[in-house]
Amino acid sequence: MSIVTHDGSASGEEPVAAINVTSLIDIMFCLLIGFMVATPLANQEQIKLAVPHAPGVQITEEEFELSVISVDAKGRVFVGTLPLDADKSQWSEQLATNKKITDDGMAFIQGDRNIQFEVILDIMIALQEAGVTEVGFVTDPRLPEE
């Protein structure tokens, strides 16, 4: 029986004390992929809005994440859960980079019922400049509790 030395030659003199790390690398890649998948899910935040009540059709979660522009009670604007720039002049550029909105030519606006209407107009102007031709509004189809 021969023992492999450090230089790769076989001799019977001294054993090599080395750790086989191949299986450890496989485990590290599995952990890395697990963290890459789990990180975006843990980072999603909810935007709380008091949406006006009106009848409507339900949209899919994909349409919400990629096509809905939300305005919260403080006037902050989001696409899905990603905030838009505070500077309104940047909105049309940022919206033009959204592939779903520009390919469909359609977006939805969801606003808190207490925001100023000028914010909705600013969003509609930015959408028009980004090439969006159809705009829908997200409402709450449930009747208000009195």
Tab-separated table of N, CA and C in Angstrom:
chain	number	residue	atom	x	y	z
A	1	MET	N	0.836	-1.178	0.000
A	1	MET	CA	0.000	0.000	0.000
A	1	MET	C	0.880	1.239	0.000
A	2	SER	N	0.540	2.210	-0.848
A	2	SER	CA	1.346	3.426	-0.910
A	2	SER	C	0.551	4.605	-0.373
A	3	ILE	N	1.261	5.590	0.090
A	3	ILE	CA	0.667	6.808	0.647
A	3	ILE	C	1.063	7.971	-0.246
A	4	VAL	N	0.100	8.844	-0.556
A	4	VAL	CA	0.365	9.989	-1.420
A	4	VAL	C	0.964	11.103	-0.575
A	5	THR	N	2.067	11.675	-1.045
A	5	THR	CA	2.734	12.763	-0.322
A	5	THR	C	2.251	14.106	-0.842
A	6	HIS	N	2.805	15.166	-0.268
A	6	HIS	CA	2.401	16.533	-0.638
A	6	HIS	C	2.663	16.852	-2.101
A	7	ASP	N	3.714	16.315	-2.652
A	7	ASP	CA	4.028	16.622	-4.041
A	7	ASP	C	3.301	15.710	-5.022
A	8	GLY	N	2.440	14.806	-4.555
A	8	GLY	CA	1.640	13.961	-5.407
A	8	GLY	C	2.281	12.632	-5.733
A	9	SER	N	3.516	12.437	-5.326
A	9	SER	CA	4.162	11.162	-5.621
A	9	SER	C	3.800	10.148	-4.557
A	10	ALA	N	3.847	8.880	-4.943
A	10	ALA	CA	3.513	7.817	-4.002
A	10	ALA	C	4.775	7.332	-3.309
A	11	SER	N	4.729	7.276	-2.002
A	11	SER	CA	5.853	6.733	-1.237
A	11	SER	C	5.300	6.134	0.039
A	12	GLY	N	6.088	5.427	0.720
A	12	GLY	CA	5.624	4.797	1.938
A	12	GLY	C	6.103	5.502	3.181
A	13	GLU	N	6.564	6.766	3.073
A	13	GLU	CA	7.195	7.411	4.204
A	13	GLU	C	6.227	8.076	5.178
A	14	GLU	N	5.522	9.136	4.749
A	14	GLU	CA	4.672	9.844	5.708
A	14	GLU	C	3.273	10.080	5.144
A	15	PRO	N	2.245	9.972	5.967
A	15	PRO	CA	0.875	10.206	5.488
A	15	PRO	C	0.586	11.707	5.383
A	16	VAL	N	-0.382	12.043	4.531
A	16	VAL	CA	-0.806	13.432	4.346
A	16	VAL	C	-2.071	13.641	5.172
A	17	ALA	N	-2.019	14.655	6.009
A	17	ALA	CA	-3.195	14.987	6.815
A	17	ALA	C	-3.923	16.134	6.118
A	18	ALA	N	-4.887	15.817	5.261
A	18	ALA	CA	-5.642	16.830	4.519
A	18	ALA	C	-7.122	16.520	4.635
A	19	ILE	N	-7.915	17.588	4.662
A	19	ILE	CA	-9.364	17.434	4.753
A	19	ILE	C	-9.945	17.521	3.350
A	20	ASN	N	-10.801	16.594	3.013
A	20	ASN	CA	-11.498	16.641	1.736
A	20	ASN	C	-12.659	17.625	1.879
A	21	VAL	N	-12.570	18.768	1.178
A	21	VAL	CA	-13.566	19.831	1.342
A	21	VAL	C	-14.644	19.812	0.261
A	22	THR	N	-14.646	18.845	-0.606
A	22	THR	CA	-15.630	18.798	-1.685
A	22	THR	C	-17.056	18.779	-1.148
A	23	SER	N	-17.316	17.947	-0.160
A	23	SER	CA	-18.673	17.897	0.382
A	23	SER	C	-19.012	19.173	1.166
A	24	LEU	N	-18.010	19.818	1.769
A	24	LEU	CA	-18.259	21.075	2.480
A	24	LEU	C	-18.631	22.195	1.505
A	25	ILE	N	-18.034	22.188	0.324
A	25	ILE	CA	-18.370	23.190	-0.693
A	25	ILE	C	-19.813	22.999	-1.152
A	26	ASP	N	-20.243	21.752	-1.321
A	26	ASP	CA	-21.631	21.479	-1.694
A	26	ASP	C	-22.596	22.014	-0.643
A	27	ILE	N	-22.253	21.809	0.617
A	27	ILE	CA	-23.104	22.311	1.708
A	27	ILE	C	-23.141	23.831	1.696
A	28	MET	N	-21.992	24.489	1.453
A	28	MET	CA	-21.946	25.954	1.412
A	28	MET	C	-22.814	26.486	0.271
A	29	PHE	N	-22.773	25.849	-0.899
A	29	PHE	CA	-23.609	26.295	-2.013
A	29	PHE	C	-25.088	26.126	-1.687
A	30	CYS	N	-25.445	25.054	-1.025
A	30	CYS	CA	-26.845	24.860	-0.626
A	30	CYS	C	-27.291	25.943	0.345
A	31	LEU	N	-26.439	26.265	1.317
A	31	LEU	CA	-26.768	27.331	2.267
A	31	LEU	C	-26.865	28.683	1.562
A	32	LEU	N	-25.936	28.946	0.652
A	32	LEU	CA	-25.950	30.207	-0.083
A	32	LEU	C	-27.238	30.360	-0.882
A	33	ILE	N	-27.628	29.320	-1.587
A	33	ILE	CA	-28.864	29.371	-2.373
A	33	ILE	C	-30.071	29.549	-1.453
A	34	GLY	N	-30.070	28.867	-0.320
A	34	GLY	CA	-31.166	29.022	0.647
A	34	GLY	C	-31.293	30.445	1.137
A	35	PHE	N	-30.174	31.083	1.458
A	35	PHE	CA	-30.213	32.468	1.914
A	35	PHE	C	-30.627	33.418	0.792
A	36	MET	N	-30.176	33.140	-0.433
A	36	MET	CA	-30.548	33.994	-1.559
A	36	MET	C	-32.046	33.936	-1.832
A	37	VAL	N	-32.644	32.783	-1.646
A	37	VAL	CA	-34.084	32.638	-1.869
A	37	VAL	C	-34.871	33.258	-0.720
A	38	ALA	N	-34.405	33.075	0.509
A	38	ALA	CA	-35.155	33.520	1.682
A	38	ALA	C	-35.034	35.020	1.946
A	39	THR	N	-33.950	35.657	1.561
A	39	THR	CA	-33.727	37.066	1.878
A	39	THR	C	-34.786	37.988	1.280
A	40	PRO	N	-35.148	37.887	0.001
A	40	PRO	CA	-36.181	38.793	-0.505
A	40	PRO	C	-37.531	38.596	0.174
A	41	LEU	N	-37.836	37.383	0.578
A	41	LEU	CA	-39.118	37.131	1.231
A	41	LEU	C	-39.182	37.782	2.600
A	42	ALA	N	-38.065	37.830	3.311
A	42	ALA	CA	-38.048	38.409	4.648
A	42	ALA	C	-38.046	39.930	4.600
A	43	ASN	N	-37.690	40.515	3.443
A	43	ASN	CA	-37.521	41.953	3.353
A	43	ASN	C	-38.775	42.680	2.872
A	44	GLN	N	-39.832	41.962	2.560
A	44	GLN	CA	-41.037	42.618	2.069
A	44	GLN	C	-41.745	43.335	3.208
A	45	GLU	N	-42.126	44.542	2.935
A	45	GLU	CA	-42.850	45.308	3.942
A	45	GLU	C	-44.245	45.613	3.427
A	46	GLN	N	-45.145	45.808	4.337
A	46	GLN	CA	-46.525	46.116	3.975
A	46	GLN	C	-46.708	47.630	4.001
A	47	ILE	N	-47.417	48.131	3.017
A	47	ILE	CA	-47.757	49.545	2.972
A	47	ILE	C	-49.213	49.649	3.382
A	48	LYS	N	-49.484	50.361	4.462
A	48	LYS	CA	-50.846	50.463	4.973
A	48	LYS	C	-51.555	51.639	4.324
A	49	LEU	N	-52.693	51.334	3.689
A	49	LEU	CA	-53.489	52.354	3.017
A	49	LEU	C	-54.952	52.170	3.365
A	50	ALA	N	-55.652	53.277	3.464
A	50	ALA	CA	-57.111	53.252	3.596
A	50	ALA	C	-57.656	53.566	2.202
A	51	VAL	N	-57.882	52.528	1.409
A	51	VAL	CA	-58.278	52.676	0.010
A	51	VAL	C	-59.775	52.965	-0.064
A	52	PRO	N	-60.182	53.854	-0.993
A	52	PRO	CA	-61.611	54.135	-1.148
A	52	PRO	C	-62.391	52.874	-1.540
A	53	HIS	N	-63.659	52.842	-1.189
A	53	HIS	CA	-64.524	51.700	-1.492
A	53	HIS	C	-65.227	51.915	-2.825
A	54	ALA	N	-65.190	50.874	-3.663
A	54	ALA	CA	-65.891	50.889	-4.958
A	54	ALA	C	-65.858	49.482	-5.518
A	55	PRO	N	-66.833	49.112	-6.350
A	55	PRO	CA	-66.794	47.772	-6.949
A	55	PRO	C	-65.636	47.673	-7.935
A	56	GLY	N	-65.108	46.461	-8.104
A	56	GLY	CA	-63.990	46.291	-9.023
A	56	GLY	C	-63.685	44.827	-9.261
A	57	VAL	N	-62.639	44.575	-10.044
A	57	VAL	CA	-62.183	43.233	-10.385
A	57	VAL	C	-60.861	42.992	-9.666
A	58	GLN	N	-60.690	41.795	-9.130
A	58	GLN	CA	-59.474	41.470	-8.399
A	58	GLN	C	-58.297	41.304	-9.359
A	59	ILE	N	-57.113	41.823	-8.958
A	59	ILE	CA	-55.908	41.667	-9.771
A	59	ILE	C	-55.017	40.612	-9.132
A	60	THR	N	-54.098	40.063	-9.931
A	60	THR	CA	-53.201	39.020	-9.428
A	60	THR	C	-52.088	39.645	-8.597
A	61	GLU	N	-51.391	38.802	-7.834
A	61	GLU	CA	-50.286	39.294	-7.011
A	61	GLU	C	-49.149	39.812	-7.888
A	62	GLU	N	-48.919	39.157	-9.043
A	62	GLU	CA	-47.874	39.619	-9.959
A	62	GLU	C	-48.204	41.010	-10.483
A	63	GLU	N	-49.464	41.231	-10.858
A	63	GLU	CA	-49.866	42.554	-11.320
A	63	GLU	C	-49.685	43.583	-10.208
A	64	PHE	N	-49.987	43.190	-8.975
A	64	PHE	CA	-49.825	44.129	-7.874
A	64	PHE	C	-48.358	44.495	-7.687
A	65	GLU	N	-47.479	43.491	-7.639
A	65	GLU	CA	-46.058	43.741	-7.380
A	65	GLU	C	-45.404	44.554	-8.489
A	66	LEU	N	-45.828	44.367	-9.737
A	66	LEU	CA	-45.133	44.982	-10.859
A	66	LEU	C	-45.878	46.149	-11.506
A	67	SER	N	-47.178	46.275	-11.247
A	67	SER	CA	-47.958	47.278	-11.976
A	67	SER	C	-48.685	48.286	-11.101
A	68	VAL	N	-48.690	48.107	-9.786
A	68	VAL	CA	-49.459	49.009	-8.917
A	68	VAL	C	-48.547	50.069	-8.319
A	69	ILE	N	-48.959	51.319	-8.499
A	69	ILE	CA	-48.260	52.442	-7.899
A	69	ILE	C	-49.092	52.873	-6.703
A	70	SER	N	-48.490	52.810	-5.514
A	70	SER	CA	-49.212	53.107	-4.275
A	70	SER	C	-48.738	54.419	-3.681
A	71	VAL	N	-49.678	55.137	-3.058
A	71	VAL	CA	-49.363	56.368	-2.342
A	71	VAL	C	-49.910	56.208	-0.935
A	72	ASP	N	-49.020	56.308	0.069
A	72	ASP	CA	-49.487	56.152	1.443
A	72	ASP	C	-49.977	57.493	1.992
A	73	ALA	N	-50.447	57.485	3.222
A	73	ALA	CA	-51.034	58.685	3.829
A	73	ALA	C	-50.031	59.828	3.967
A	74	LYS	N	-48.740	59.503	3.989
A	74	LYS	CA	-47.703	60.535	4.107
A	74	LYS	C	-47.289	61.085	2.743
A	75	GLY	N	-47.866	60.536	1.666
A	75	GLY	CA	-47.547	61.012	0.329
A	75	GLY	C	-46.364	60.319	-0.322
A	76	ARG	N	-45.824	59.272	0.302
A	76	ARG	CA	-44.725	58.512	-0.296
A	76	ARG	C	-45.281	57.614	-1.392
A	77	VAL	N	-44.545	57.483	-2.487
A	77	VAL	CA	-45.005	56.738	-3.658
A	77	VAL	C	-44.154	55.481	-3.828
A	78	PHE	N	-44.829	54.349	-4.124
A	78	PHE	CA	-44.179	53.048	-4.271
A	78	PHE	C	-44.664	52.378	-5.546
A	79	VAL	N	-43.791	51.571	-6.153
A	79	VAL	CA	-44.200	50.626	-7.194
A	79	VAL	C	-44.108	49.264	-6.536
A	80	GLY	N	-45.260	48.628	-6.327
A	80	GLY	CA	-45.278	47.409	-5.499
A	80	GLY	C	-44.900	47.806	-4.086
A	81	THR	N	-43.745	47.338	-3.623
A	81	THR	CA	-43.254	47.741	-2.298
A	81	THR	C	-41.962	48.536	-2.404
A	82	LEU	N	-41.518	48.837	-3.625
A	82	LEU	CA	-40.285	49.598	-3.824
A	82	LEU	C	-40.591	51.089	-3.920
A	83	PRO	N	-39.946	51.908	-3.091
A	83	PRO	CA	-40.247	53.343	-3.112
A	83	PRO	C	-39.710	54.032	-4.361
A	84	LEU	N	-40.464	55.008	-4.850
A	84	LEU	CA	-39.980	55.872	-5.916
A	84	LEU	C	-39.238	57.039	-5.277
A	85	ASP	N	-38.479	57.746	-6.079
A	85	ASP	CA	-37.703	58.895	-5.620
A	85	ASP	C	-38.650	59.963	-5.057
A	86	ALA	N	-38.177	60.705	-4.082
A	86	ALA	CA	-38.990	61.790	-3.518
A	86	ALA	C	-39.156	62.923	-4.529
A	87	ASP	N	-38.229	63.034	-5.483
A	87	ASP	CA	-38.281	64.058	-6.525
A	87	ASP	C	-39.215	63.600	-7.644
A	88	LYS	N	-40.322	64.315	-7.834
A	88	LYS	CA	-41.334	63.931	-8.834
A	88	LYS	C	-40.777	63.904	-10.251
A	89	SER	N	-39.767	64.722	-10.522
A	89	SER	CA	-39.222	64.780	-11.883
A	89	SER	C	-38.524	63.472	-12.279
A	90	GLN	N	-38.189	62.630	-11.323
A	90	GLN	CA	-37.533	61.348	-11.599
A	90	GLN	C	-38.530	60.216	-11.825
A	91	TRP	N	-39.792	60.428	-11.509
A	91	TRP	CA	-40.788	59.353	-11.560
A	91	TRP	C	-40.948	58.760	-12.950
A	92	SER	N	-41.014	59.606	-13.987
A	92	SER	CA	-41.236	59.069	-15.334
A	92	SER	C	-40.073	58.180	-15.763
A	93	GLU	N	-38.834	58.555	-15.422
A	93	GLU	CA	-37.678	57.707	-15.738
A	93	GLU	C	-37.749	56.385	-14.984
A	94	GLN	N	-38.089	56.453	-13.699
A	94	GLN	CA	-38.157	55.231	-12.890
A	94	GLN	C	-39.286	54.324	-13.373
A	95	LEU	N	-40.407	54.882	-13.740
A	95	LEU	CA	-41.525	54.075	-14.231
A	95	LEU	C	-41.225	53.493	-15.617
A	96	ALA	N	-40.453	54.211	-16.423
A	96	ALA	CA	-40.097	53.721	-17.755
A	96	ALA	C	-39.180	52.503	-17.674
A	97	THR	N	-38.485	52.314	-16.546
A	97	THR	CA	-37.606	51.143	-16.394
A	97	THR	C	-38.373	49.907	-15.945
A	98	ASN	N	-39.652	50.063	-15.586
A	98	ASN	CA	-40.472	48.921	-15.170
A	98	ASN	C	-40.979	48.220	-16.433
A	99	LYS	N	-40.407	47.061	-16.728
A	99	LYS	CA	-40.715	46.333	-17.970
A	99	LYS	C	-42.189	45.946	-18.070
A	100	LYS	N	-42.795	45.521	-16.973
A	100	LYS	CA	-44.205	45.091	-17.001
A	100	LYS	C	-45.111	46.270	-17.370
A	101	ILE	N	-44.868	47.411	-16.749
A	101	ILE	CA	-45.706	48.590	-17.015
A	101	ILE	C	-45.528	49.061	-18.449
A	102	THR	N	-44.292	49.148	-18.920
A	102	THR	CA	-44.073	49.662	-20.277
A	102	THR	C	-44.521	48.667	-21.345
A	103	ASP	N	-44.310	47.355	-21.116
A	103	ASP	CA	-44.761	46.363	-22.104
A	103	ASP	C	-46.282	46.316	-22.197
A	104	ASP	N	-46.960	46.330	-21.043
A	104	ASP	CA	-48.421	46.285	-21.033
A	104	ASP	C	-49.040	47.624	-21.416
A	105	GLY	N	-48.300	48.722	-21.195
A	105	GLY	CA	-48.862	50.053	-21.429
A	105	GLY	C	-49.971	50.365	-20.447
A	106	MET	N	-49.905	49.699	-19.278
A	106	MET	CA	-50.993	49.806	-18.303
A	106	MET	C	-50.427	49.781	-16.887
A	107	ALA	N	-51.013	50.574	-16.009
A	107	ALA	CA	-50.624	50.590	-14.597
A	107	ALA	C	-51.870	50.845	-13.755
A	108	PHE	N	-51.746	50.519	-12.472
A	108	PHE	CA	-52.831	50.749	-11.521
A	108	PHE	C	-52.335	51.716	-10.457
A	109	ILE	N	-53.205	52.596	-10.019
A	109	ILE	CA	-52.867	53.535	-8.944
A	109	ILE	C	-53.712	53.182	-7.739
A	110	GLN	N	-53.035	53.086	-6.599
A	110	GLN	CA	-53.700	52.796	-5.329
A	110	GLN	C	-53.275	53.895	-4.364
A	111	GLY	N	-54.230	54.658	-3.898
A	111	GLY	CA	-53.886	55.761	-3.013
A	111	GLY	C	-54.718	55.759	-1.752
A	112	ASP	N	-54.102	56.202	-0.687
A	112	ASP	CA	-54.825	56.380	0.565
A	112	ASP	C	-55.912	57.433	0.324
A	113	ARG	N	-57.065	57.246	0.943
A	113	ARG	CA	-58.177	58.161	0.670
A	113	ARG	C	-57.933	59.566	1.214
A	114	ASN	N	-56.894	59.742	2.025
A	114	ASN	CA	-56.622	61.041	2.631
A	114	ASN	C	-55.511	61.828	1.935
A	115	ILE	N	-54.981	61.336	0.805
A	115	ILE	CA	-53.914	62.065	0.118
A	115	ILE	C	-54.498	63.174	-0.743
A	116	GLN	N	-53.644	64.112	-1.120
A	116	GLN	CA	-54.080	65.196	-1.992
A	116	GLN	C	-54.143	64.699	-3.426
A	117	PHE	N	-55.118	65.165	-4.159
A	117	PHE	CA	-55.343	64.716	-5.528
A	117	PHE	C	-54.176	65.076	-6.450
A	118	GLU	N	-53.415	66.113	-6.120
A	118	GLU	CA	-52.279	66.526	-6.940
A	118	GLU	C	-51.246	65.412	-7.072
A	119	VAL	N	-51.097	64.582	-6.031
A	119	VAL	CA	-50.143	63.480	-6.086
A	119	VAL	C	-50.575	62.472	-7.151
A	120	ILE	N	-51.878	62.188	-7.219
A	120	ILE	CA	-52.405	61.274	-8.244
A	120	ILE	C	-52.161	61.857	-9.639
A	121	LEU	N	-52.385	63.168	-9.788
A	121	LEU	CA	-52.133	63.811	-11.078
A	121	LEU	C	-50.664	63.731	-11.456
A	122	ASP	N	-49.768	63.951	-10.497
A	122	ASP	CA	-48.331	63.845	-10.768
A	122	ASP	C	-47.955	62.435	-11.231
A	123	ILE	N	-48.556	61.415	-10.608
A	123	ILE	CA	-48.294	60.035	-11.011
A	123	ILE	C	-48.818	59.793	-12.419
A	124	MET	N	-50.005	60.281	-12.715
A	124	MET	CA	-50.586	60.082	-14.045
A	124	MET	C	-49.749	60.776	-15.118
A	125	ILE	N	-49.210	61.952	-14.820
A	125	ILE	CA	-48.337	62.647	-15.769
A	125	ILE	C	-47.054	61.845	-15.984
A	126	ALA	N	-46.464	61.332	-14.899
A	126	ALA	CA	-45.250	60.524	-15.016
A	126	ALA	C	-45.509	59.253	-15.814
A	127	LEU	N	-46.671	58.638	-15.611
A	127	LEU	CA	-47.023	57.446	-16.383
A	127	LEU	C	-47.174	57.778	-17.868
A	128	GLN	N	-47.799	58.891	-18.158
A	128	GLN	CA	-47.973	59.306	-19.553
A	128	GLN	C	-46.606	59.542	-20.203
A	129	GLU	N	-45.692	60.200	-19.476
A	129	GLU	CA	-44.347	60.445	-20.002
A	129	GLU	C	-43.571	59.134	-20.184
A	130	ALA	N	-43.893	58.115	-19.375
A	130	ALA	CA	-43.234	56.806	-19.489
A	130	ALA	C	-43.853	55.944	-20.582
A	131	GLY	N	-44.904	56.434	-21.242
A	131	GLY	CA	-45.514	55.700	-22.345
A	131	GLY	C	-46.693	54.827	-21.959
A	132	VAL	N	-47.204	55.008	-20.756
A	132	VAL	CA	-48.360	54.225	-20.313
A	132	VAL	C	-49.629	54.899	-20.817
A	133	THR	N	-50.493	54.104	-21.483
A	133	THR	CA	-51.708	54.674	-22.064
A	133	THR	C	-52.970	54.336	-21.287
A	134	GLU	N	-52.907	53.291	-20.435
A	134	GLU	CA	-54.083	52.897	-19.661
A	134	GLU	C	-53.749	52.940	-18.169
A	135	VAL	N	-54.661	53.541	-17.398
A	135	VAL	CA	-54.476	53.631	-15.949
A	135	VAL	C	-55.756	53.154	-15.272
A	136	GLY	N	-55.590	52.262	-14.304
A	136	GLY	CA	-56.717	51.804	-13.500
A	136	GLY	C	-56.501	52.213	-12.055
A	137	PHE	N	-57.553	52.150	-11.275
A	137	PHE	CA	-57.456	52.514	-9.869
A	137	PHE	C	-57.805	51.312	-9.005
A	138	VAL	N	-57.014	51.085	-7.963
A	138	VAL	CA	-57.254	49.988	-7.028
A	138	VAL	C	-58.162	50.519	-5.929
A	139	THR	N	-59.263	49.805	-5.691
A	139	THR	CA	-60.220	50.195	-4.655
A	139	THR	C	-60.482	49.016	-3.739
A	140	ASP	N	-61.171	49.263	-2.665
A	140	ASP	CA	-61.589	48.212	-1.746
A	140	ASP	C	-63.040	47.872	-2.064
A	141	PRO	N	-63.315	46.651	-2.561
A	141	PRO	CA	-64.688	46.324	-2.959
A	141	PRO	C	-65.641	46.108	-1.794
A	142	ARG	N	-65.116	45.980	-0.590
A	142	ARG	CA	-65.998	45.778	0.570
A	142	ARG	C	-66.669	47.085	0.939
A	143	LEU	N	-67.893	46.982	1.386
A	143	LEU	CA	-68.609	48.175	1.832
A	143	LEU	C	-68.056	48.638	3.160
A	144	PRO	N	-67.984	49.948	3.376
A	144	PRO	CA	-67.465	50.448	4.645
A	144	PRO	C	-68.379	50.082	5.799
A	145	GLU	N	-67.746	49.747	6.916
A	145	GLU	CA	-68.547	49.427	8.129
A	145	GLU	C	-68.977	50.728	8.770
A	146	GLU	N	-70.227	50.805	9.125
A	146	GLU	CA	-70.734	52.047	9.719
A	146	GLU	C	-71.024	51.886	11.181
